Amino acid sequence: MLIYLQVIDDPTGKSKFEELYIQHKQLMFYIANKILNNEYDAEDAVHQAFLSIAKNIEKILELEDAKTKSYLVTTTEHCAIDIYRIKKRKSTVPLNEDILGLTFEPPSTGTVAEAIAKLPARYRNVIMLKYDCGYTNQEIAEILDISYEGVHSLVQRAKRRLKVLLEEEGISI
């Protein structure tokens, strides 16, 4: 609650906010949780709502007024909907902590496979995603969470490095 109170300069505004917080935090959490269906996101929505309320505490005239309750509910709903929209835009993949990074096992025979295995992990991963798995540069950018241009550059650098490694093995391309 100290975070919210730091936003408010006026001592009467601080006491008004404390009363609102104590009386309505459960209701606000309930509303946000109904929209988001996730307790952690609901807590974030309530936090954002309280920050907004703290910044606009002078608009609240009466604590037990229907307008005040409506203002609190509306603010909470808007914050929850904003979080919902952000979450909807971002696709999330559950974290599998057993897998640390991308791992590919190149084919066990052949000079090309040996050269790919010698590439640095970042180059090897991009090459394997593009040519072994068949992903496009845009899909690789989403998988690795880098820009499309970054993937394009990585692919080009990886191909140049692979060419050098193959030439060292006596294979010209």
PDB file of C-alpha atoms in Angstrom:
ATOM      1  CA  MET A   1       0.000   0.000   0.000  1.00  0.00           C
ATOM      2  CA  LEU A   2       2.975   2.307   0.497  1.00  0.00           C
ATOM      3  CA  ILE A   3       3.507   2.481  -3.243  1.00  0.00           C
ATOM      4  CA  TYR A   4       0.032   3.858  -3.762  1.00  0.00           C
ATOM      5  CA  LEU A   5       0.317   6.306  -0.885  1.00  0.00           C
ATOM      6  CA  GLN A   6       3.503   7.772  -2.342  1.00  0.00           C
ATOM      7  CA  VAL A   7       1.512   8.896  -5.367  1.00  0.00           C
ATOM      8  CA  ILE A   8      -0.857  10.911  -3.153  1.00  0.00           C
ATOM      9  CA  ASP A   9       0.356  14.237  -1.710  1.00  0.00           C
ATOM     10  CA  ASP A  10      -2.659  15.245   0.352  1.00  0.00           C
ATOM     11  CA  PRO A  11      -3.090  13.635   3.851  1.00  0.00           C
ATOM     12  CA  THR A  12      -6.886  13.509   3.501  1.00  0.00           C
ATOM     13  CA  GLY A  13      -6.460  11.819   0.135  1.00  0.00           C
ATOM     14  CA  LYS A  14      -4.172   9.251   1.763  1.00  0.00           C
ATOM     15  CA  SER A  15      -6.700   8.394   4.462  1.00  0.00           C
ATOM     16  CA  LYS A  16      -9.482   8.257   1.846  1.00  0.00           C
ATOM     17  CA  PHE A  17      -7.394   5.893  -0.265  1.00  0.00           C
ATOM     18  CA  GLU A  18      -6.618   3.652   2.726  1.00  0.00           C
ATOM     19  CA  GLU A  19     -10.335   3.297   3.431  1.00  0.00           C
ATOM     20  CA  LEU A  20     -11.072   2.471  -0.222  1.00  0.00           C
ATOM     21  CA  TYR A  21      -8.272  -0.050  -0.308  1.00  0.00           C
ATOM     22  CA  ILE A  22      -9.428  -1.857   2.834  1.00  0.00           C
ATOM     23  CA  GLN A  23     -13.108  -1.853   1.855  1.00  0.00           C
ATOM     24  CA  HIS A  24     -12.885  -2.731  -1.835  1.00  0.00           C
ATOM     25  CA  LYS A  25      -9.712  -4.703  -2.584  1.00  0.00           C
ATOM     26  CA  GLN A  26     -11.526  -8.072  -2.388  1.00  0.00           C
ATOM     27  CA  LEU A  27     -14.309  -6.902  -4.694  1.00  0.00           C
ATOM     28  CA  MET A  28     -11.803  -5.552  -7.187  1.00  0.00           C
ATOM     29  CA  PHE A  29      -9.833  -8.795  -7.131  1.00  0.00           C
ATOM     30  CA  TYR A  30     -13.033 -10.791  -7.660  1.00  0.00           C
ATOM     31  CA  ILE A  31     -13.962  -8.692 -10.696  1.00  0.00           C
ATOM     32  CA  ALA A  32     -10.489  -8.917 -12.245  1.00  0.00           C
ATOM     33  CA  ASN A  33     -10.285 -12.665 -11.614  1.00  0.00           C
ATOM     34  CA  LYS A  34     -13.691 -13.203 -13.279  1.00  0.00           C
ATOM     35  CA  ILE A  35     -12.364 -11.520 -16.423  1.00  0.00           C
ATOM     36  CA  LEU A  36      -8.863 -12.985 -16.480  1.00  0.00           C
ATOM     37  CA  ASN A  37      -9.336 -16.420 -14.856  1.00  0.00           C
ATOM     38  CA  ASN A  38      -5.835 -16.156 -13.449  1.00  0.00           C
ATOM     39  CA  GLU A  39      -5.038 -15.019  -9.909  1.00  0.00           C
ATOM     40  CA  TYR A  40      -1.642 -13.546 -10.784  1.00  0.00           C
ATOM     41  CA  ASP A  41      -3.001 -11.526 -13.680  1.00  0.00           C
ATOM     42  CA  ALA A  42      -5.944 -10.438 -11.506  1.00  0.00           C
ATOM     43  CA  GLU A  43      -3.498  -9.153  -8.887  1.00  0.00           C
ATOM     44  CA  ASP A  44      -1.713  -7.179 -11.607  1.00  0.00           C
ATOM     45  CA  ALA A  45      -5.016  -5.703 -12.776  1.00  0.00           C
ATOM     46  CA  VAL A  46      -5.981  -4.683  -9.236  1.00  0.00           C
ATOM     47  CA  HIS A  47      -2.544  -3.145  -8.739  1.00  0.00           C
ATOM     48  CA  GLN A  48      -2.886  -1.097 -11.926  1.00  0.00           C
ATOM     49  CA  ALA A  49      -6.410  -0.085 -10.929  1.00  0.00           C
ATOM     50  CA  PHE A  50      -5.254   1.094  -7.506  1.00  0.00           C
ATOM     51  CA  LEU A  51      -2.430   3.085  -9.093  1.00  0.00           C
ATOM     52  CA  SER A  52      -4.947   4.786 -11.350  1.00  0.00           C
ATOM     53  CA  ILE A  53      -7.265   5.444  -8.426  1.00  0.00           C
ATOM     54  CA  ALA A  54      -4.408   6.858  -6.335  1.00  0.00           C
ATOM     55  CA  LYS A  55      -3.528   9.272  -9.133  1.00  0.00           C
ATOM     56  CA  ASN A  56      -7.155  10.387  -9.343  1.00  0.00           C
ATOM     57  CA  ILE A  57      -8.118  10.242  -5.669  1.00  0.00           C
ATOM     58  CA  GLU A  58      -9.429  13.825  -5.780  1.00  0.00           C
ATOM     59  CA  LYS A  59     -12.261  12.658  -8.071  1.00  0.00           C
ATOM     60  CA  ILE A  60     -13.680  10.522  -5.279  1.00  0.00           C
ATOM     61  CA  LEU A  61     -15.938  12.632  -3.102  1.00  0.00           C
ATOM     62  CA  GLU A  62     -17.763  10.076  -0.939  1.00  0.00           C
ATOM     63  CA  LEU A  63     -16.425   6.680   0.164  1.00  0.00           C
ATOM     64  CA  GLU A  64     -19.805   4.946   0.446  1.00  0.00           C
ATOM     65  CA  ASP A  65     -21.269   6.441  -2.720  1.00  0.00           C
ATOM     66  CA  ALA A  66     -22.620   4.347  -5.615  1.00  0.00           C
ATOM     67  CA  LYS A  67     -20.573   6.518  -7.981  1.00  0.00           C
ATOM     68  CA  THR A  68     -17.413   5.612  -6.099  1.00  0.00           C
ATOM     69  CA  LYS A  69     -18.132   1.904  -6.270  1.00  0.00           C
ATOM     70  CA  SER A  70     -18.967   2.229  -9.957  1.00  0.00           C
ATOM     71  CA  TYR A  71     -15.697   4.099 -10.541  1.00  0.00           C
ATOM     72  CA  LEU A  72     -13.705   1.376  -8.761  1.00  0.00           C
ATOM     73  CA  VAL A  73     -15.440  -1.434 -10.649  1.00  0.00           C
ATOM     74  CA  THR A  74     -15.066   0.293 -14.010  1.00  0.00           C
ATOM     75  CA  THR A  75     -11.388   1.049 -13.425  1.00  0.00           C
ATOM     76  CA  THR A  76     -10.727  -2.552 -12.406  1.00  0.00           C
ATOM     77  CA  GLU A  77     -12.603  -3.902 -15.423  1.00  0.00           C
ATOM     78  CA  HIS A  78     -10.648  -1.675 -17.796  1.00  0.00           C
ATOM     79  CA  CYS A  79      -7.313  -2.717 -16.293  1.00  0.00           C
ATOM     80  CA  ALA A  80      -8.275  -6.391 -16.450  1.00  0.00           C
ATOM     81  CA  ILE A  81      -9.415  -6.075 -20.063  1.00  0.00           C
ATOM     82  CA  ASP A  82      -6.155  -4.349 -20.986  1.00  0.00           C
ATOM     83  CA  ILE A  83      -4.178  -7.217 -19.467  1.00  0.00           C
ATOM     84  CA  TYR A  84      -6.434  -9.728 -21.232  1.00  0.00           C
ATOM     85  CA  ARG A  85      -5.806  -8.054 -24.587  1.00  0.00           C
ATOM     86  CA  ILE A  86      -2.048  -8.003 -24.036  1.00  0.00           C
ATOM     87  CA  LYS A  87      -2.034 -11.689 -23.074  1.00  0.00           C
ATOM     88  CA  LYS A  88      -4.196 -12.542 -26.055  1.00  0.00           C
ATOM     89  CA  ARG A  89      -1.775 -10.841 -28.462  1.00  0.00           C
ATOM     90  CA  LYS A  90       1.215 -12.677 -27.039  1.00  0.00           C
ATOM     91  CA  SER A  91       1.146 -16.390 -27.504  1.00  0.00           C
ATOM     92  CA  THR A  92       2.660 -18.204 -24.588  1.00  0.00           C
ATOM     93  CA  VAL A  93       4.230 -21.604 -24.544  1.00  0.00           C
ATOM     94  CA  PRO A  94       4.483 -23.459 -21.266  1.00  0.00           C
ATOM     95  CA  LEU A  95       8.045 -23.597 -19.998  1.00  0.00           C
ATOM     96  CA  ASN A  96       9.592 -27.037 -20.037  1.00  0.00           C
ATOM     97  CA  GLU A  97      12.475 -26.743 -17.626  1.00  0.00           C
ATOM     98  CA  ASP A  98      13.881 -30.126 -18.633  1.00  0.00           C
ATOM     99  CA  ILE A  99      14.946 -28.712 -21.993  1.00  0.00           C
ATOM    100  CA  LEU A 100      17.631 -26.050 -21.762  1.00  0.00           C
ATOM    101  CA  GLY A 101      17.892 -24.358 -25.138  1.00  0.00           C
ATOM    102  CA  LEU A 102      17.611 -26.018 -28.494  1.00  0.00           C
ATOM    103  CA  THR A 103      19.459 -29.261 -29.075  1.00  0.00           C
ATOM    104  CA  PHE A 104      19.798 -31.042 -32.362  1.00  0.00           C
ATOM    105  CA  GLU A 105      21.690 -34.155 -33.111  1.00  0.00           C
ATOM    106  CA  PRO A 106      23.163 -33.988 -36.593  1.00  0.00           C
ATOM    107  CA  PRO A 107      23.337 -37.148 -38.685  1.00  0.00           C
ATOM    108  CA  SER A 108      26.203 -39.339 -37.553  1.00  0.00           C
ATOM    109  CA  THR A 109      27.757 -39.880 -40.978  1.00  0.00           C
ATOM    110  CA  GLY A 110      29.069 -37.534 -43.592  1.00  0.00           C
ATOM    111  CA  THR A 111      31.430 -34.614 -43.721  1.00  0.00           C
ATOM    112  CA  VAL A 112      28.624 -32.058 -43.944  1.00  0.00           C
ATOM    113  CA  ALA A 113      27.088 -33.392 -40.742  1.00  0.00           C
ATOM    114  CA  GLU A 114      30.468 -33.217 -39.010  1.00  0.00           C
ATOM    115  CA  ALA A 115      30.940 -29.646 -40.225  1.00  0.00           C
ATOM    116  CA  ILE A 116      27.470 -28.675 -38.947  1.00  0.00           C
ATOM    117  CA  ALA A 117      28.327 -30.224 -35.586  1.00  0.00           C
ATOM    118  CA  LYS A 118      31.432 -27.987 -35.419  1.00  0.00           C
ATOM    119  CA  LEU A 119      29.403 -24.799 -35.897  1.00  0.00           C
ATOM    120  CA  PRO A 120      28.745 -22.629 -32.851  1.00  0.00           C
ATOM    121  CA  ALA A 121      25.414 -23.535 -31.215  1.00  0.00           C
ATOM    122  CA  ARG A 122      23.618 -20.398 -32.428  1.00  0.00           C
ATOM    123  CA  TYR A 123      24.582 -21.023 -36.066  1.00  0.00           C
ATOM    124  CA  ARG A 124      23.928 -24.760 -35.789  1.00  0.00           C
ATOM    125  CA  ASN A 125      20.452 -24.147 -34.345  1.00  0.00           C
ATOM    126  CA  VAL A 126      19.488 -21.728 -37.105  1.00  0.00           C
ATOM    127  CA  ILE A 127      20.770 -24.053 -39.840  1.00  0.00           C
ATOM    128  CA  MET A 128      18.950 -27.042 -38.331  1.00  0.00           C
ATOM    129  CA  LEU A 129      15.709 -25.106 -37.871  1.00  0.00           C
ATOM    130  CA  LYS A 130      15.808 -23.803 -41.415  1.00  0.00           C
ATOM    131  CA  TYR A 131      17.060 -26.755 -43.427  1.00  0.00           C
ATOM    132  CA  ASP A 132      16.362 -29.809 -41.266  1.00  0.00           C
ATOM    133  CA  CYS A 133      13.031 -28.779 -39.731  1.00  0.00           C
ATOM    134  CA  GLY A 134      11.912 -26.641 -42.672  1.00  0.00           C
ATOM    135  CA  TYR A 135      10.938 -23.491 -40.783  1.00  0.00           C
ATOM    136  CA  THR A 136      10.807 -20.155 -42.575  1.00  0.00           C
ATOM    137  CA  ASN A 137      12.895 -17.214 -41.390  1.00  0.00           C
ATOM    138  CA  GLN A 138       9.756 -15.617 -39.891  1.00  0.00           C
ATOM    139  CA  GLU A 139       8.950 -18.792 -37.917  1.00  0.00           C
ATOM    140  CA  ILE A 140      12.545 -19.047 -36.706  1.00  0.00           C
ATOM    141  CA  ALA A 141      12.390 -15.408 -35.605  1.00  0.00           C
ATOM    142  CA  GLU A 142       9.330 -16.212 -33.481  1.00  0.00           C
ATOM    143  CA  ILE A 143      10.899 -19.384 -32.046  1.00  0.00           C
ATOM    144  CA  LEU A 144      14.159 -17.686 -31.093  1.00  0.00           C
ATOM    145  CA  ASP A 145      12.475 -14.377 -30.179  1.00  0.00           C
ATOM    146  CA  ILE A 146      14.683 -12.301 -32.472  1.00  0.00           C
ATOM    147  CA  SER A 147      13.894 -10.102 -35.463  1.00  0.00           C
ATOM    148  CA  TYR A 148      13.398 -11.405 -38.976  1.00  0.00           C
ATOM    149  CA  GLU A 149      16.495  -9.483 -40.089  1.00  0.00           C
ATOM    150  CA  GLY A 150      18.464 -11.074 -37.257  1.00  0.00           C
ATOM    151  CA  VAL A 151      17.495 -14.543 -38.463  1.00  0.00           C
ATOM    152  CA  HIS A 152      18.417 -13.656 -42.029  1.00  0.00           C
ATOM    153  CA  SER A 153      21.852 -12.451 -40.885  1.00  0.00           C
ATOM    154  CA  LEU A 154      22.389 -15.548 -38.731  1.00  0.00           C
ATOM    155  CA  VAL A 155      21.516 -17.859 -41.626  1.00  0.00           C
ATOM    156  CA  GLN A 156      23.925 -16.043 -43.933  1.00  0.00           C
ATOM    157  CA  ARG A 157      26.742 -16.102 -41.360  1.00  0.00           C
ATOM    158  CA  ALA A 158      26.101 -19.763 -40.574  1.00  0.00           C
ATOM    159  CA  LYS A 159      26.247 -20.679 -44.272  1.00  0.00           C
ATOM    160  CA  ARG A 160      29.514 -18.750 -44.706  1.00  0.00           C
ATOM    161  CA  ARG A 161      31.033 -20.433 -41.639  1.00  0.00           C
ATOM    162  CA  LEU A 162      29.816 -23.847 -42.853  1.00  0.00           C
ATOM    163  CA  LYS A 163      31.375 -23.211 -46.264  1.00  0.00           C
ATOM    164  CA  VAL A 164      34.719 -22.393 -44.624  1.00  0.00           C
ATOM    165  CA  LEU A 165      34.562 -25.562 -42.502  1.00  0.00           C
ATOM    166  CA  LEU A 166      33.750 -27.703 -45.530  1.00  0.00           C
ATOM    167  CA  GLU A 167      36.601 -26.153 -47.541  1.00  0.00           C
ATOM    168  CA  GLU A 168      38.944 -27.002 -44.655  1.00  0.00           C
ATOM    169  CA  GLU A 169      37.777 -30.619 -45.014  1.00  0.00           C
ATOM    170  CA  GLY A 170      38.580 -30.516 -48.717  1.00  0.00           C
ATOM    171  CA  ILE A 171      35.045 -30.152 -50.009  1.00  0.00           C
ATOM    172  CA  SER A 172      34.513 -27.168 -52.308  1.00  0.00           C
ATOM    173  CA  ILE A 173      31.125 -25.638 -52.798  1.00  0.00           C
TER     174      ILE A 173
END
